[in-house]
Amino acid sequence: MAGFIDERLLFDLIEKAKNPSAVRVSEVICKAKEMKGLSLEETAVLMQAEGEDRAEEIFHAAREVKFGIYGKRLVLFAPLYVTNECGNNCLYCAFRRDNKDLVRKTLTIDELKRETQILEDMGHKRILLVYGEAHGIKLIAETVEAVYSVKSGNGEIRRANVNAAPMSVDDFKTLKATGIGTYQCFQETYHSETFAKMHPSGNKSNYEWRLYALHRAQQAGIDDVALGVLYGLFDWKFDTLALLMHAQALESEFGVGPHTISFPRMEPALNSDVACSPPYPVSDFDMKRVVAILRLAVPYTGLILTTRESPEMRKELFDMGVSQLSAGSRTNPGGYYDAREHAPESEQFTLGDTRPLDEVINDIARMGYVPSFCTACYRLGRTGGDFMSIAKPGLIKEFCLPNALMTFKEYLVDYASDATKASGAATISDQIQDVANHTRRKETSDRLELIENGERDFYF
Ligand code: SAM
Ligand code: SF4
């Protein structure tokens, strides 16, 4: 037992659920369609439902739940890497201390502001700040504040999320005071023996300090916290079930589970044998199972997809349950500025999708999705439990779809290419019909016109 992660119980649940009957799988799928989530035992049944036909049933149910709750929206963000200096030695990461071939860099405040401006000029409103573990809370707080201070034309960062090493409750209080959105920390693997092997030295070798990071963040008042597993380190069934056990632990202690879950698959990284040949590789088919099963197990938790996946895989995963994705990303400090000059030389891992934001948006819009830059809930204080209480079928659509359409319209007017303007206009006129409440639809349509005429930043 490592903290609240009961490894034996998890292995038992997986073992007991082996070869489930068709009737049992159907029962669990029926329950999942009620959109109230699943127990660990039920989730294990879906994981052990092997074969293409069973998987197709699960995918179908996940699509139904995804569209029932989220509709066609996809929230967009970009990562902004602040520093690749790190005191840890995670065997899978190019930033690890012993990787002497990596060019080290921590952005100065001026460089950070330049990166922020480039992202704003692309049209981003929401970013994820990422840090190696070398500097502590002072740098993190200063950089979050610097990001919020940059305004470029109609551009501004309206929500800055943070992915940084675990900290003390006091440091989390300082972080909260900067006005961050979500605090994100991935356990990487919940299997303590594998965790120890992969993190041989540095602060990150302390499994429990990391496991309780989100508890401490909650204690400090950060109520949007985010979980993740790095797929490829250990068995996907164990790690997915353990992640859900973590979500339950947060829910039972703080009354609210994680705001989002990430499921990066390990990508090749400079001088990393582990990253170039993962011990437990996860196939595309199993990755789809992971996403679909998470969608059914925790229907109201956002699922985040990153540029680590190829454009083809991303398309498949949108339908299966993804609600947020990064686009136009660079994973090296200064990467957005450098990308104008030369190829990256200090990136964290190799990207699967390197297309510019506008191309991704055009693609998404042509597929019938609504790209959203909405940050309304966080700005109206609808976070933590308050967010979850509005996150019911119908209600998300009543708030989120109009907000998505309005922020997408801002993007089209201020930043889009002519091709994206055309596909985007078609998407908006189609999707506005899905705003069920007549008054809300009329208000949205009026505001879209105001945006066309130069007004900005509307939200419900
Ligand atoms: N240093 C902090 C930490 O480790 O929590 C935060 C930044 S770290 C760069 C963010 C995440 O990158 C890690 O939690 C890990 O899951 C992911 N990562 C590291 N190496 C990776 C690789 N080779 N492929 C994909 N993701 C990777
Ligand atoms: Fe450092 Fe994070 Fe990379 Fe580990 S994953 S080496 S802690 S940046």
PDB file of N, CA and C in Angstrom, residues 18-63:
ATOM      1  N   LYS A  18     -11.258 -10.658 -15.319  1.00  0.00           N
ATOM      2  CA  LYS A  18     -10.819 -11.327 -16.565  1.00  0.00           C
ATOM      3  C   LYS A  18     -11.958 -12.081 -17.241  1.00  0.00           C
ATOM      4  N   ASN A  19     -11.955 -12.113 -18.568  1.00  0.00           N
ATOM      5  CA  ASN A  19     -12.971 -12.812 -19.367  1.00  0.00           C
ATOM      6  C   ASN A  19     -14.396 -12.525 -18.889  1.00  0.00           C
ATOM      7  N   PRO A  20     -14.823 -11.301 -18.866  1.00  0.00           N
ATOM      8  CA  PRO A  20     -16.195 -11.013 -18.417  1.00  0.00           C
ATOM      9  C   PRO A  20     -17.211 -11.545 -19.425  1.00  0.00           C
ATOM     10  N   SER A  21     -18.401 -11.912 -18.927  1.00  0.00           N
ATOM     11  CA  SER A  21     -19.438 -12.402 -19.846  1.00  0.00           C
ATOM     12  C   SER A  21     -19.973 -11.217 -20.649  1.00  0.00           C
ATOM     13  N   ALA A  22     -20.580 -11.545 -21.802  1.00  0.00           N
ATOM     14  CA  ALA A  22     -21.151 -10.488 -22.648  1.00  0.00           C
ATOM     15  C   ALA A  22     -22.224  -9.725 -21.866  1.00  0.00           C
ATOM     16  N   VAL A  23     -22.976 -10.482 -21.021  1.00  0.00           N
ATOM     17  CA  VAL A  23     -24.053  -9.840 -20.252  1.00  0.00           C
ATOM     18  C   VAL A  23     -23.475  -8.804 -19.278  1.00  0.00           C
ATOM     19  N   ARG A  24     -22.399  -9.190 -18.594  1.00  0.00           N
ATOM     20  CA  ARG A  24     -21.797  -8.266 -17.611  1.00  0.00           C
ATOM     21  C   ARG A  24     -21.259  -7.001 -18.311  1.00  0.00           C
ATOM     22  N   VAL A  25     -20.625  -7.184 -19.469  1.00  0.00           N
ATOM     23  CA  VAL A  25     -20.085  -6.020 -20.193  1.00  0.00           C
ATOM     24  C   VAL A  25     -21.244  -5.099 -20.596  1.00  0.00           C
ATOM     25  N   SER A  26     -22.331  -5.697 -21.090  1.00  0.00           N
ATOM     26  CA  SER A  26     -23.476  -4.873 -21.498  1.00  0.00           C
ATOM     27  C   SER A  26     -24.070  -4.135 -20.312  1.00  0.00           C
ATOM     28  N   GLU A  27     -24.153  -4.832 -19.158  1.00  0.00           N
ATOM     29  CA  GLU A  27     -24.693  -4.162 -17.947  1.00  0.00           C
ATOM     30  C   GLU A  27     -23.863  -2.921 -17.610  1.00  0.00           C
ATOM     31  N   VAL A  28     -22.534  -3.086 -17.651  1.00  0.00           N
ATOM     32  CA  VAL A  28     -21.667  -1.952 -17.287  1.00  0.00           C
ATOM     33  C   VAL A  28     -21.824  -0.825 -18.310  1.00  0.00           C
ATOM     34  N   ILE A  29     -21.911  -1.194 -19.589  1.00  0.00           N
ATOM     35  CA  ILE A  29     -22.069  -0.156 -20.622  1.00  0.00           C
ATOM     36  C   ILE A  29     -23.388   0.593 -20.432  1.00  0.00           C
ATOM     37  N   CYS A  30     -24.445  -0.155 -20.093  1.00  0.00           N
ATOM     38  CA  CYS A  30     -25.752   0.489 -19.845  1.00  0.00           C
ATOM     39  C   CYS A  30     -25.631   1.484 -18.709  1.00  0.00           C
ATOM     40  N   LYS A  31     -24.961   1.062 -17.647  1.00  0.00           N
ATOM     41  CA  LYS A  31     -24.815   1.969 -16.494  1.00  0.00           C
ATOM     42  C   LYS A  31     -24.006   3.207 -16.912  1.00  0.00           C
ATOM     43  N   ALA A  32     -22.957   2.986 -17.703  1.00  0.00           N
ATOM     44  CA  ALA A  32     -22.113   4.115 -18.117  1.00  0.00           C
ATOM     45  C   ALA A  32     -22.924   5.144 -18.895  1.00  0.00           C
ATOM     46  N   LYS A  33     -23.883   4.662 -19.670  1.00  0.00           N
ATOM     47  CA  LYS A  33     -24.676   5.585 -20.485  1.00  0.00           C
ATOM     48  C   LYS A  33     -25.570   6.490 -19.634  1.00  0.00           C
ATOM     49  N   GLU A  34     -25.754   6.123 -18.358  1.00  0.00           N
ATOM     50  CA  GLU A  34     -26.510   7.020 -17.457  1.00  0.00           C
ATOM     51  C   GLU A  34     -25.673   8.239 -17.078  1.00  0.00           C
ATOM     52  N   MET A  35     -24.415   8.240 -17.422  1.00  0.00           N
ATOM     53  CA  MET A  35     -23.490   9.377 -17.227  1.00  0.00           C
ATOM     54  C   MET A  35     -23.275   9.708 -15.761  1.00  0.00           C
ATOM     55  N   LYS A  36     -23.268   8.671 -14.919  1.00  0.00           N
ATOM     56  CA  LYS A  36     -23.021   8.923 -13.499  1.00  0.00           C
ATOM     57  C   LYS A  36     -21.679   8.350 -13.081  1.00  0.00           C
ATOM     58  N   GLY A  37     -20.906   7.853 -14.038  1.00  0.00           N
ATOM     59  CA  GLY A  37     -19.591   7.309 -13.708  1.00  0.00           C
ATOM     60  C   GLY A  37     -19.659   5.837 -13.350  1.00  0.00           C
ATOM     61  N   LEU A  38     -18.473   5.244 -13.133  1.00  0.00           N
ATOM     62  CA  LEU A  38     -18.385   3.807 -12.853  1.00  0.00           C
ATOM     63  C   LEU A  38     -17.520   3.569 -11.624  1.00  0.00           C
ATOM     64  N   SER A  39     -17.764   2.430 -10.955  1.00  0.00           N
ATOM     65  CA  SER A  39     -16.895   2.025  -9.842  1.00  0.00           C
ATOM     66  C   SER A  39     -15.604   1.434 -10.417  1.00  0.00           C
ATOM     67  N   LEU A  40     -14.626   1.200  -9.544  1.00  0.00           N
ATOM     68  CA  LEU A  40     -13.378   0.592 -10.015  1.00  0.00           C
ATOM     69  C   LEU A  40     -13.639  -0.813 -10.555  1.00  0.00           C
ATOM     70  N   GLU A  41     -14.524  -1.531  -9.874  1.00  0.00           N
ATOM     71  CA  GLU A  41     -14.818  -2.902 -10.306  1.00  0.00           C
ATOM     72  C   GLU A  41     -15.435  -2.889 -11.713  1.00  0.00           C
ATOM     73  N   GLU A  42     -16.374  -1.980 -11.933  1.00  0.00           N
ATOM     74  CA  GLU A  42     -17.022  -1.892 -13.257  1.00  0.00           C
ATOM     75  C   GLU A  42     -16.013  -1.464 -14.333  1.00  0.00           C
ATOM     76  N   THR A  43     -15.139  -0.535 -13.952  1.00  0.00           N
ATOM     77  CA  THR A  43     -14.139  -0.076 -14.922  1.00  0.00           C
ATOM     78  C   THR A  43     -13.227  -1.229 -15.322  1.00  0.00           C
ATOM     79  N   ALA A  44     -12.872  -2.061 -14.333  1.00  0.00           N
ATOM     80  CA  ALA A  44     -12.001  -3.208 -14.627  1.00  0.00           C
ATOM     81  C   ALA A  44     -12.684  -4.164 -15.618  1.00  0.00           C
ATOM     82  N   VAL A  45     -14.001  -4.294 -15.503  1.00  0.00           N
ATOM     83  CA  VAL A  45     -14.728  -5.161 -16.443  1.00  0.00           C
ATOM     84  C   VAL A  45     -14.534  -4.642 -17.885  1.00  0.00           C
ATOM     85  N   LEU A  46     -14.656  -3.311 -18.065  1.00  0.00           N
ATOM     86  CA  LEU A  46     -14.480  -2.770 -19.426  1.00  0.00           C
ATOM     87  C   LEU A  46     -13.047  -2.971 -19.917  1.00  0.00           C
ATOM     88  N   MET A  47     -12.094  -2.850 -18.996  1.00  0.00           N
ATOM     89  CA  MET A  47     -10.689  -3.039 -19.405  1.00  0.00           C
ATOM     90  C   MET A  47     -10.422  -4.466 -19.857  1.00  0.00           C
ATOM     91  N   GLN A  48     -11.139  -5.397 -19.242  1.00  0.00           N
ATOM     92  CA  GLN A  48     -10.888  -6.806 -19.557  1.00  0.00           C
ATOM     93  C   GLN A  48     -11.802  -7.327 -20.669  1.00  0.00           C
ATOM     94  N   ALA A  49     -12.634  -6.451 -21.213  1.00  0.00           N
ATOM     95  CA  ALA A  49     -13.481  -6.866 -22.346  1.00  0.00           C
ATOM     96  C   ALA A  49     -12.618  -6.809 -23.600  1.00  0.00           C
ATOM     97  N   GLU A  50     -11.999  -7.937 -23.944  1.00  0.00           N
ATOM     98  CA  GLU A  50     -11.029  -7.959 -25.047  1.00  0.00           C
ATOM     99  C   GLU A  50     -11.734  -8.144 -26.390  1.00  0.00           C
ATOM    100  N   GLY A  51     -11.018  -7.838 -27.443  1.00  0.00           N
ATOM    101  CA  GLY A  51     -11.544  -8.091 -28.790  1.00  0.00           C
ATOM    102  C   GLY A  51     -12.155  -6.842 -29.410  1.00  0.00           C
ATOM    103  N   GLU A  52     -12.129  -6.829 -30.752  1.00  0.00           N
ATOM    104  CA  GLU A  52     -12.570  -5.645 -31.512  1.00  0.00           C
ATOM    105  C   GLU A  52     -14.058  -5.337 -31.292  1.00  0.00           C
ATOM    106  N   ASP A  53     -14.896  -6.400 -31.239  1.00  0.00           N
ATOM    107  CA  ASP A  53     -16.340  -6.154 -31.145  1.00  0.00           C
ATOM    108  C   ASP A  53     -16.694  -5.499 -29.820  1.00  0.00           C
ATOM    109  N   ARG A  54     -16.124  -6.060 -28.748  1.00  0.00           N
ATOM    110  CA  ARG A  54     -16.372  -5.494 -27.417  1.00  0.00           C
ATOM    111  C   ARG A  54     -15.877  -4.050 -27.366  1.00  0.00           C
ATOM    112  N   ALA A  55     -14.692  -3.845 -27.936  1.00  0.00           N
ATOM    113  CA  ALA A  55     -14.121  -2.491 -27.914  1.00  0.00           C
ATOM    114  C   ALA A  55     -15.044  -1.541 -28.669  1.00  0.00           C
ATOM    115  N   GLU A  56     -15.577  -1.998 -29.783  1.00  0.00           N
ATOM    116  CA  GLU A  56     -16.451  -1.129 -30.580  1.00  0.00           C
ATOM    117  C   GLU A  56     -17.671  -0.702 -29.765  1.00  0.00           C
ATOM    118  N   GLU A  57     -18.219  -1.651 -28.961  1.00  0.00           N
ATOM    119  CA  GLU A  57     -19.368  -1.297 -28.096  1.00  0.00           C
ATOM    120  C   GLU A  57     -18.976  -0.198 -27.101  1.00  0.00           C
ATOM    121  N   ILE A  58     -17.773  -0.353 -26.555  1.00  0.00           N
ATOM    122  CA  ILE A  58     -17.300   0.638 -25.570  1.00  0.00           C
ATOM    123  C   ILE A  58     -17.077   1.993 -26.256  1.00  0.00           C
ATOM    124  N   PHE A  59     -16.475   1.963 -27.446  1.00  0.00           N
ATOM    125  CA  PHE A  59     -16.235   3.220 -28.177  1.00  0.00           C
ATOM    126  C   PHE A  59     -17.569   3.911 -28.480  1.00  0.00           C
ATOM    127  N   HIS A  60     -18.532   3.105 -28.869  1.00  0.00           N
ATOM    128  CA  HIS A  60     -19.836   3.658 -29.222  1.00  0.00           C
ATOM    129  C   HIS A  60     -20.454   4.374 -28.006  1.00  0.00           C
ATOM    130  N   ALA A  61     -20.384   3.696 -26.861  1.00  0.00           N
ATOM    131  CA  ALA A  61     -20.945   4.297 -25.636  1.00  0.00           C
ATOM    132  C   ALA A  61     -20.180   5.577 -25.268  1.00  0.00           C
ATOM    133  N   ALA A  62     -18.867   5.546 -25.440  1.00  0.00           N
ATOM    134  CA  ALA A  62     -18.058   6.729 -25.091  1.00  0.00           C
ATOM    135  C   ALA A  62     -18.442   7.911 -25.978  1.00  0.00           C
ATOM    136  N   ARG A  63     -18.667   7.630 -27.268  1.00  0.00           N
ATOM    137  CA  ARG A  63     -19.081   8.716 -28.184  1.00  0.00           C
ATOM    138  C   ARG A  63     -20.415   9.305 -27.725  1.00  0.00           C
TER     139      ARG A  63
END
